Short mmCIF file of C-alpha atoms and ligand atoms in Angstrom, two decimals:
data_model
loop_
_atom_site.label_atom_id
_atom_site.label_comp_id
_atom_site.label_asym_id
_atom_site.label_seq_id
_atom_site.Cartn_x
_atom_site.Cartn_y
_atom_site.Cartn_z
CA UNK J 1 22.05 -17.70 10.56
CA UNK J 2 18.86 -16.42 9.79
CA UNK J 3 16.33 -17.51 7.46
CA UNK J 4 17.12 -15.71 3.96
CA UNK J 5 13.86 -13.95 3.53
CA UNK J 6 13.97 -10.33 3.12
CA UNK J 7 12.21 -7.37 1.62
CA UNK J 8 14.66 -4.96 0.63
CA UNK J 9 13.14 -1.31 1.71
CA UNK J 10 14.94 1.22 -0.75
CA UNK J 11 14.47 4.36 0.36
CA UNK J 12 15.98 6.05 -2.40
CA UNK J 13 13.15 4.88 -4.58
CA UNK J 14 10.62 6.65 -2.01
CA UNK J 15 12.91 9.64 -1.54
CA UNK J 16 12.42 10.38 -5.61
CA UNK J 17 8.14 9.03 -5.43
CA UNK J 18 7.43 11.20 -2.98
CA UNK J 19 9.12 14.35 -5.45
CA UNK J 20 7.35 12.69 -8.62
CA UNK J 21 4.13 12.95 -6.39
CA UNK J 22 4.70 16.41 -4.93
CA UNK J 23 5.54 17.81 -8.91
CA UNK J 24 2.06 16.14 -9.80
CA UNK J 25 0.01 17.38 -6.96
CA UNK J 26 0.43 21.45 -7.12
CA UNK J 27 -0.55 23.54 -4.60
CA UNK J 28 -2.62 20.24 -2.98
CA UNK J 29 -1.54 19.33 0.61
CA UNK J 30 -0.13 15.89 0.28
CA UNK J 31 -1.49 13.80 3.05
CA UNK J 32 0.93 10.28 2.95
CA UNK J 33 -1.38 6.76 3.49
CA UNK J 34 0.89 4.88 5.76
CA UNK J 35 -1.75 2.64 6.85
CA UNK J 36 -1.07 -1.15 7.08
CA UNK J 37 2.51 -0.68 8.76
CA UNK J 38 3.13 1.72 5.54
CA UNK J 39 1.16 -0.67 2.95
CA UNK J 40 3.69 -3.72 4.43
CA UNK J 41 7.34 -1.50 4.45
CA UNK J 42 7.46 -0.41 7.79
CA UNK J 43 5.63 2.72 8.91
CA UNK J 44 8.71 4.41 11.28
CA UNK J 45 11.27 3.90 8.53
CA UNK J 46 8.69 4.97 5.67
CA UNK J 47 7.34 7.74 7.87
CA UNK J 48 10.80 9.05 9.06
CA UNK J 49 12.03 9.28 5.50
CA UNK J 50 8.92 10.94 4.05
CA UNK J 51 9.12 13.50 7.11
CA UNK J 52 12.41 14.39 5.98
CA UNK J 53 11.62 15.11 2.72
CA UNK J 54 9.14 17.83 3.74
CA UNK J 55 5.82 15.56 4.32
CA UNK J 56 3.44 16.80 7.34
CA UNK J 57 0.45 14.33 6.55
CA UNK J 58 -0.20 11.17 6.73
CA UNK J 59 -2.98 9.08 6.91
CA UNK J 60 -3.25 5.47 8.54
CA UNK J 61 -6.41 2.86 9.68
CA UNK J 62 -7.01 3.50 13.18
CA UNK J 63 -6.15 5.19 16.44
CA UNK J 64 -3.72 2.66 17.89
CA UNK J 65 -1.91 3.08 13.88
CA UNK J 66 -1.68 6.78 14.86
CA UNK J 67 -0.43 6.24 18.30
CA UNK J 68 2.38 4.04 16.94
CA UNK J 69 2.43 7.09 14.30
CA UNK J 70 2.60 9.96 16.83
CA UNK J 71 5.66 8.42 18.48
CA UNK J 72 7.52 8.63 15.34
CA UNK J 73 6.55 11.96 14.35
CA UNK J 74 7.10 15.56 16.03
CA UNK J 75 4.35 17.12 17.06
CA UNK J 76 3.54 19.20 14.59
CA UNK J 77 2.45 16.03 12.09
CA UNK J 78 -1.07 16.03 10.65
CA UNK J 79 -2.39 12.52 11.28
CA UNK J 80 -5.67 11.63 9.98
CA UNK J 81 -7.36 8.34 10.86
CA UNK J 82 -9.11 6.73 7.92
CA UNK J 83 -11.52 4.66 9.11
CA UNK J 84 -12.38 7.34 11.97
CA UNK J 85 -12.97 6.10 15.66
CA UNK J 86 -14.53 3.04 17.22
CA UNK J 87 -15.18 3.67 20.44
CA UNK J 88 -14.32 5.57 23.47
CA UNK J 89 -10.86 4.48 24.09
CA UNK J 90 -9.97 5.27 20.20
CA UNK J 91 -11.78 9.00 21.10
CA UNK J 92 -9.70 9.28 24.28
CA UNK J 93 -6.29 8.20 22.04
CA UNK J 94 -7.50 10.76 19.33
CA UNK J 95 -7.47 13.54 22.13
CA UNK J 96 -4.47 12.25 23.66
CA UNK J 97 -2.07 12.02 20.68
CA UNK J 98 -3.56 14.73 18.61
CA UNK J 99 -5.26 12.55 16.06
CA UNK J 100 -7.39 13.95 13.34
CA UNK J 101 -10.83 11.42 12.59
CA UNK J 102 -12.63 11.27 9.66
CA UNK J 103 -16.13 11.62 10.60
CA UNK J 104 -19.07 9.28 9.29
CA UNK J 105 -22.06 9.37 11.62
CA UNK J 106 -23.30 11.07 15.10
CA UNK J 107 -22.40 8.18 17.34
CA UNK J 108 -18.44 8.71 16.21
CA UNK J 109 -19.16 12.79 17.53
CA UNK J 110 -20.80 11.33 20.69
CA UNK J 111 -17.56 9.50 21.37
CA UNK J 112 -15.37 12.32 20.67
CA UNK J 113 -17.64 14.88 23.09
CA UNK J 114 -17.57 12.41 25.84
CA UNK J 115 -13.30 12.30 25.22
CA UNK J 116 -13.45 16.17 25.57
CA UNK J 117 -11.58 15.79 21.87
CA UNK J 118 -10.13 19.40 21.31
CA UNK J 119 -8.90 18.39 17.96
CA UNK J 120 -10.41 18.45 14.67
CA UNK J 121 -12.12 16.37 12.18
CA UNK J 122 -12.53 15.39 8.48
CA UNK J 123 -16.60 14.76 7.39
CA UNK J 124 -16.15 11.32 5.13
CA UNK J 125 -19.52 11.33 2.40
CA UNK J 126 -19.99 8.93 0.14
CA UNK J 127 -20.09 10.38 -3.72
CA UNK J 128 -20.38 6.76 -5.36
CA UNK J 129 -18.34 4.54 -4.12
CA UNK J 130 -20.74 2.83 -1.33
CA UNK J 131 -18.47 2.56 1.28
CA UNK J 132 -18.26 4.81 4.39
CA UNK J 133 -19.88 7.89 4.34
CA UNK J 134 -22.60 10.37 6.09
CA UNK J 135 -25.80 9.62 4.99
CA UNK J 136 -27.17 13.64 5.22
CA UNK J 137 -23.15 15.75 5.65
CA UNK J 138 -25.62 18.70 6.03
CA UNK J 139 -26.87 17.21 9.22
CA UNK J 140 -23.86 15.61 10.48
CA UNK J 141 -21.66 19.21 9.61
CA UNK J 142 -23.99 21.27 11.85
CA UNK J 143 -24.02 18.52 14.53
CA UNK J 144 -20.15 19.06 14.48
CA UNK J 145 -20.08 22.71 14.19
CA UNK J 146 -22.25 22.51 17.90
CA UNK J 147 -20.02 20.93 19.34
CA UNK J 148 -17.35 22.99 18.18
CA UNK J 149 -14.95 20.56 16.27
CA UNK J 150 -12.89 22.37 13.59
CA UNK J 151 -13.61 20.93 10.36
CA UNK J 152 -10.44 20.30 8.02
CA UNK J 153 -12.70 19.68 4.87
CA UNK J 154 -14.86 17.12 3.27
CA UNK J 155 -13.51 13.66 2.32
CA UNK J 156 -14.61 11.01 -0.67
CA UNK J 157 -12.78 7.70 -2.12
CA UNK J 158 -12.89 7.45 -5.63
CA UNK J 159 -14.08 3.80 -7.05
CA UNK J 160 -12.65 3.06 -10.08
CA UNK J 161 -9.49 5.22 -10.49
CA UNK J 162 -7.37 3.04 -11.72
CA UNK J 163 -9.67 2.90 -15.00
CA UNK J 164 -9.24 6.26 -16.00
CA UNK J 165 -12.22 6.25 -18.60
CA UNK J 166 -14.63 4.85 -16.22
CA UNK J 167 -17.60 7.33 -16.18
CA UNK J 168 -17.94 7.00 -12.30
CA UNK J 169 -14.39 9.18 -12.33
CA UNK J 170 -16.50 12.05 -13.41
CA UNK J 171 -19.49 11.81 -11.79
CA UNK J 172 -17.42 11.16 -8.21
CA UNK J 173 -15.48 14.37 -8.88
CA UNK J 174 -18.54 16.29 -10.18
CA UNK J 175 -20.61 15.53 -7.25
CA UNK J 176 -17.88 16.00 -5.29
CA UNK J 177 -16.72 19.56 -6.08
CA UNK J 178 -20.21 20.60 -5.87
CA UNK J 179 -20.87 19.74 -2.65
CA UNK J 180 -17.46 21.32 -1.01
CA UNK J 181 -19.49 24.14 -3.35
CA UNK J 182 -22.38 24.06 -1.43
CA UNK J 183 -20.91 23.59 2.25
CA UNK J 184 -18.00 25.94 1.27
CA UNK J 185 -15.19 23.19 3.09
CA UNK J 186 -12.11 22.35 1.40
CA UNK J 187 -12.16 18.72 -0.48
CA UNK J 188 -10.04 15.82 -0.25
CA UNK J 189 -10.73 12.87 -3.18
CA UNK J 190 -7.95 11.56 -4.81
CA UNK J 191 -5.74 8.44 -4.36
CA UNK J 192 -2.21 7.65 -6.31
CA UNK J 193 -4.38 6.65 -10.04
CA UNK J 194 -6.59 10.01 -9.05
CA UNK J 195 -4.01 12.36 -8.95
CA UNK J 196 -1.96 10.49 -11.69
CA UNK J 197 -4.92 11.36 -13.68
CA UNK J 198 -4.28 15.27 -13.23
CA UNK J 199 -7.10 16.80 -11.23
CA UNK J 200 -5.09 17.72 -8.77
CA UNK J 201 -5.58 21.16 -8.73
CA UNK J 202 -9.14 21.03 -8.10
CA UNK J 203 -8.47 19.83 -4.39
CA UNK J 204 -6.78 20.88 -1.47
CA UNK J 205 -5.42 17.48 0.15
CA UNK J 206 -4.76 14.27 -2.64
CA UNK J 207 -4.15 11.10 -0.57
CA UNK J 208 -1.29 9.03 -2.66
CA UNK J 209 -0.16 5.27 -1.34
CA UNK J 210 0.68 2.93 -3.50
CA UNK J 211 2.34 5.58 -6.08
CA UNK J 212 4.83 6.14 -2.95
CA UNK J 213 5.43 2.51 -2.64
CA UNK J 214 6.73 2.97 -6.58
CA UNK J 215 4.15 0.53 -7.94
CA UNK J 216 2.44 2.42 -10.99
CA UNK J 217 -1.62 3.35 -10.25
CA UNK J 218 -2.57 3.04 -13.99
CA UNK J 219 0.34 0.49 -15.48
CA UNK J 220 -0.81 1.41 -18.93
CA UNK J 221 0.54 5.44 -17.96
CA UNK J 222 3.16 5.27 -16.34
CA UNK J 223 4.44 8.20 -14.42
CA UNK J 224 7.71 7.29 -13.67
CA UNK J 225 7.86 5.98 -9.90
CA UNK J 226 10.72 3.35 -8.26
CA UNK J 227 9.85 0.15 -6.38
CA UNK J 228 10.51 0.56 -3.09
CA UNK J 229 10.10 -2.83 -2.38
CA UNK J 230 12.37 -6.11 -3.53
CA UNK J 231 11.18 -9.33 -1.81
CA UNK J 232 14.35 -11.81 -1.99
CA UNK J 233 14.67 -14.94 -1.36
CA UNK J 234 18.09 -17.37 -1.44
CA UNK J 235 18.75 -20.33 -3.10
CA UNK J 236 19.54 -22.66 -0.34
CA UNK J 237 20.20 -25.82 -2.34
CA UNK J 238 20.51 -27.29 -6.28
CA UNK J 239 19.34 -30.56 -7.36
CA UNK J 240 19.51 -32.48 -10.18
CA UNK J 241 16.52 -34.34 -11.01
CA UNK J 242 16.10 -37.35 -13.67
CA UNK J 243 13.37 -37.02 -15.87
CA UNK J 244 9.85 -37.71 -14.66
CA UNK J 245 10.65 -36.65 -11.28
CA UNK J 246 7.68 -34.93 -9.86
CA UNK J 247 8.24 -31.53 -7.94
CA UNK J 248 6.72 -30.52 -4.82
CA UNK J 249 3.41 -31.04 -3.53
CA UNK J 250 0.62 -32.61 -5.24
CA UNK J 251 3.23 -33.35 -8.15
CA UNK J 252 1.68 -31.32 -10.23
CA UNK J 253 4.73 -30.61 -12.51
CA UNK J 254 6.94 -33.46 -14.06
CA UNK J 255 10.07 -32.91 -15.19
CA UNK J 256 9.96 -33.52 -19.10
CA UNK J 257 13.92 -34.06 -19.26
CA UNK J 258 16.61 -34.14 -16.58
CA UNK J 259 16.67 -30.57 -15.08
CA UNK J 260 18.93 -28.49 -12.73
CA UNK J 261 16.60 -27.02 -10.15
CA UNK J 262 17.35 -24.27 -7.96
CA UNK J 263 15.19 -24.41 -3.88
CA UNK J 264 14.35 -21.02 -2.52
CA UNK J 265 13.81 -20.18 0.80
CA UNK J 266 10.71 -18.21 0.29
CA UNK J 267 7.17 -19.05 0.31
CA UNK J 268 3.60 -18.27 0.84
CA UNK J 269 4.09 -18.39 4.34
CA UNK J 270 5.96 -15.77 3.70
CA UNK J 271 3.61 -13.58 1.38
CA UNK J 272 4.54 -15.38 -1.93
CA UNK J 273 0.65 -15.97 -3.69
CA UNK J 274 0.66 -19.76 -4.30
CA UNK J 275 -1.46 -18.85 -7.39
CA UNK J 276 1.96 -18.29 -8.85
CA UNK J 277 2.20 -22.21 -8.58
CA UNK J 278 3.53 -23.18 -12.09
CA UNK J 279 3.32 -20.09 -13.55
CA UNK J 280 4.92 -17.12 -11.83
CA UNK J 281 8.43 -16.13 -12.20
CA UNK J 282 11.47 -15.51 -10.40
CA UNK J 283 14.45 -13.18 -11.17
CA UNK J 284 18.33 -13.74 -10.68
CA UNK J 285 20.92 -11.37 -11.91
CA UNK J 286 19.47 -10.03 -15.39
CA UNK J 287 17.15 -13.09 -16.14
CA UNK J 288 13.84 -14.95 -15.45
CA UNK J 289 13.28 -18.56 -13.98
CA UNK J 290 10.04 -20.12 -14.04
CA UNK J 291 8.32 -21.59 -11.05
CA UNK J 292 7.93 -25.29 -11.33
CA UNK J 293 5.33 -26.77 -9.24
CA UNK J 294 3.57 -25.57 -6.32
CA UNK J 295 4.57 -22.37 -3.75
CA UNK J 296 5.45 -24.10 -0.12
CA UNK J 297 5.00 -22.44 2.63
CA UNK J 298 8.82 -21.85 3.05
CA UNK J 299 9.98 -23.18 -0.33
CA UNK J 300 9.73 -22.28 -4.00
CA UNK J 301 11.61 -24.19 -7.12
CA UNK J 302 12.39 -23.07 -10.05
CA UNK J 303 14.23 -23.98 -13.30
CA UNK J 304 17.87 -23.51 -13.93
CA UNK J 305 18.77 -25.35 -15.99
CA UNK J 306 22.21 -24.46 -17.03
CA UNK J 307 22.35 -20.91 -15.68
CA UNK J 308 25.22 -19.76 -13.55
CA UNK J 309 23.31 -19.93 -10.84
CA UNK J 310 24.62 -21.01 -7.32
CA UNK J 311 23.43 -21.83 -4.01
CA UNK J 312 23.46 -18.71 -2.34
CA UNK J 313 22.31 -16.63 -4.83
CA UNK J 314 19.66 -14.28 -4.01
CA UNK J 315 16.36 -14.64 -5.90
CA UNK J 316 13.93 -11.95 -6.41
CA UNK J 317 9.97 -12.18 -6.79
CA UNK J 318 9.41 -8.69 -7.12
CA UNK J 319 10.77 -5.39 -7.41
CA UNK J 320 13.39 -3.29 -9.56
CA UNK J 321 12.86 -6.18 -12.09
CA UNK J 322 9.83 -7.81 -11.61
CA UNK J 323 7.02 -5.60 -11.02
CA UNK J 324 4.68 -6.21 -8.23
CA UNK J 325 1.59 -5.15 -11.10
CA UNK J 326 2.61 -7.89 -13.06
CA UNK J 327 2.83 -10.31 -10.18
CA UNK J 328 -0.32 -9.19 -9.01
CA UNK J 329 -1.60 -9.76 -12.15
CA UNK J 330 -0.11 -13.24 -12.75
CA UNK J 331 -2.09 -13.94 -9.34
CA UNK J 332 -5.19 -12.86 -9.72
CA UNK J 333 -4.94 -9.78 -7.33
CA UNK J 334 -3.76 -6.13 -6.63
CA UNK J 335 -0.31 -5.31 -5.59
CA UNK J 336 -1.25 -3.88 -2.18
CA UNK J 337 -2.42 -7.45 -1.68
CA UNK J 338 1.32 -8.28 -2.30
CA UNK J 339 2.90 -5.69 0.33
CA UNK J 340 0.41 -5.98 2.96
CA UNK J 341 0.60 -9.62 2.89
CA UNK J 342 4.23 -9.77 3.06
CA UNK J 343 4.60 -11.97 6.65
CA UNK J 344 5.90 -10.60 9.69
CA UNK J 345 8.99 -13.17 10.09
CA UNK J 346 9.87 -12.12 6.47
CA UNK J 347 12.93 -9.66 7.37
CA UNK J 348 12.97 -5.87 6.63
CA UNK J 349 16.07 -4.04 5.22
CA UNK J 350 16.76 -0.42 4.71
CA UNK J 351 18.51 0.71 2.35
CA UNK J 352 19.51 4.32 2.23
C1 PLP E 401 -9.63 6.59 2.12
C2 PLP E 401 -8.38 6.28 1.38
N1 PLP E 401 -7.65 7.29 0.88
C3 PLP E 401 -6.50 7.07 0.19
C4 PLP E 401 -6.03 5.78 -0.02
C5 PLP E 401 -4.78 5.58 -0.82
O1 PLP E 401 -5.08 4.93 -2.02
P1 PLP E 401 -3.94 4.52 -3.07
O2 PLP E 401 -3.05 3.57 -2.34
O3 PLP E 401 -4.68 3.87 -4.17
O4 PLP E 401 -3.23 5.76 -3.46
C6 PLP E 401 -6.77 4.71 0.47
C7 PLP E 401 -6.29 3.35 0.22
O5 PLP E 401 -6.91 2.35 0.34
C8 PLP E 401 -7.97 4.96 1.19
O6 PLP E 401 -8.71 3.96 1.68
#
């Protein structure tokens, strides 16, 4: 048998975030960010499904993500690479599989001449965040236009996003307009909490991920999405423990009384944060257990006490009922740390 450790893909969930998306994005292209094996779900499944439902963009990391892409995806697919090109061989696998770059400096255009690239290519610029970007587009736009790339349209990240009253929102998308102004290209800037916000209109490509995954941008405005992922675990034995019986390593929890406890075959070698150690939860048919002691590598306990739980049962950490936000949160990160760092042994299942 295998090891019970699964995240549950529901594609139903994606099916109706990818509408919610499409309703909030207008007339804007929507182009999908798949990178990071579809932020830890599985990029053919994810890809496939969003195909289906009418999506012709995506976005992942790198050329060898958009190889594994291309094979997935007809021809006619818009992929964009993210973080652009490296070197020559990510050049020659741009030209070869139809890959569109995003474009950050003249050694990246070098690359893509000496590939005899035919395709074309997004010009990343910087509008606050200080990450990637051209230092002078002007310069780096004409050095494309000689050598006769097509350019889809300027590019820019937004910083702070998810903080919707954060003055750097404004003066990203100010500076950004004006400069698609000024070079007269079309402008891609917003992520899931960007378009969430409502500026959609103002762009022609928005760039959702994580609102596709169902986890909420802004949890304080909710706009209605579905997890698509539920990480399960099983309980794979009950114990009984006196009191003052110390549980798991370092003993740093005691038990205060005797206590039914349930083991879980899930852990942080699986992806489970061992910052939830003694304080995360865990959810079995309509109710919450607390985590007692410290996250193993492929175990987790938590309390029972006089549920009617039984070995077997399957446990969830996050998902329909336990959002990945409010792990995150219990953890000290983001919930694409979550689904990224879901492991690779850890089981995927579709569910239609
Ligand atoms: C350049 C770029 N665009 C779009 C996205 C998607 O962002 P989100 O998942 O917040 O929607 C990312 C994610 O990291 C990104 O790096």
């Amino acid at each position: 048998m295998t090891r019970p450790a699964r995240a549950v893909i529901h594609l139903d969930h994606l099916r109706q975030n990818f509408h919610r998306i499409r309703s909030l994005a207008g007339e804007a292209e929507i182009m999908a960010v798949v990178k990071a094996n579809a932020y830890g779900h599985g990029l053919t499944e994810i890809a496939r499904v969003l195909a289906e439902e009418g999506c012709r963009h995506f976005g992942v990391t790198d050329a060898s993500e958009g190889q594994a892409l291309r094979q997935t995806l007809a021809h006619a697919a818009d992929i964009t690479l993210l973080s652009g090109i490296f070197d020559l061989k990510d050049a020659r696998l741009a030209s070869a599989h139809r890959l569109t770059p995003i474009i950050y400096d003249e050694r990246q255009l070098d690359c893509l001449k000496h590939a005899g690239f035919p395709g074309s290519v997004w010009l990343k610029v910087d509008t606050g965040m200080g990450r990637l970007g051209a230092s002078q587009p002007e310069k780096l736009l004409k050095s494309c236009e000689r050598a006769g790339f097509r350019i889809r349209g300027l590019l820019s990240h937004l910083a702070c996003a998810e903080e919707p009253d954060h003055p750097l929102n404004r003066r990203q998308i100010d500076r950004f307009s004006s400069l698609c102004t000024r070079l007269g290209l079309p402008g891609s800037l917003l992520n899931s909490a960007g378009l969430s916000k409502g500026y959609a209109e103002r762009f022609s490509c928005v760039r959702p991920g994580i609102a596709l995954y169902g986890s909420e941008p802004i949890p304080s405005r909710p706009i209605g999405l579905k997890p698509v992922m539920q990480l399960q675990g099983r309980i794979i034995q009950i114990r009984h423990l006196p009191a003052d019986h110390p549980i798991s390593y370092g003993a740093t929890f005691h038990t205060p009384a005797p206590m039914r406890v349930g083991v879980v075959s899930l852990g942080y070698g699986d992806g489970l944060p061992r910052q939830l150690s003694n304080r995360g939860e865990a959810f079995i048919q309509g109710r919450r257990y607390p985590i007692l002691g410290r996250v193993c590598m492929d175990y987790t306990i938590i309390r029972l006490d006089d549920a009617l739980v039984e070995a077997g049962d399957w446990v969830e950490f996050w998902g329909p009922n336990v959002t990945a936000n409010e792990v995150a949160r219990q953890a000290g990160t983001i919930a694409y740390e979550l689904f990224t760092g879901v492991a690779g042994r850890v089981q995927r299942i579709i569910r239609e």
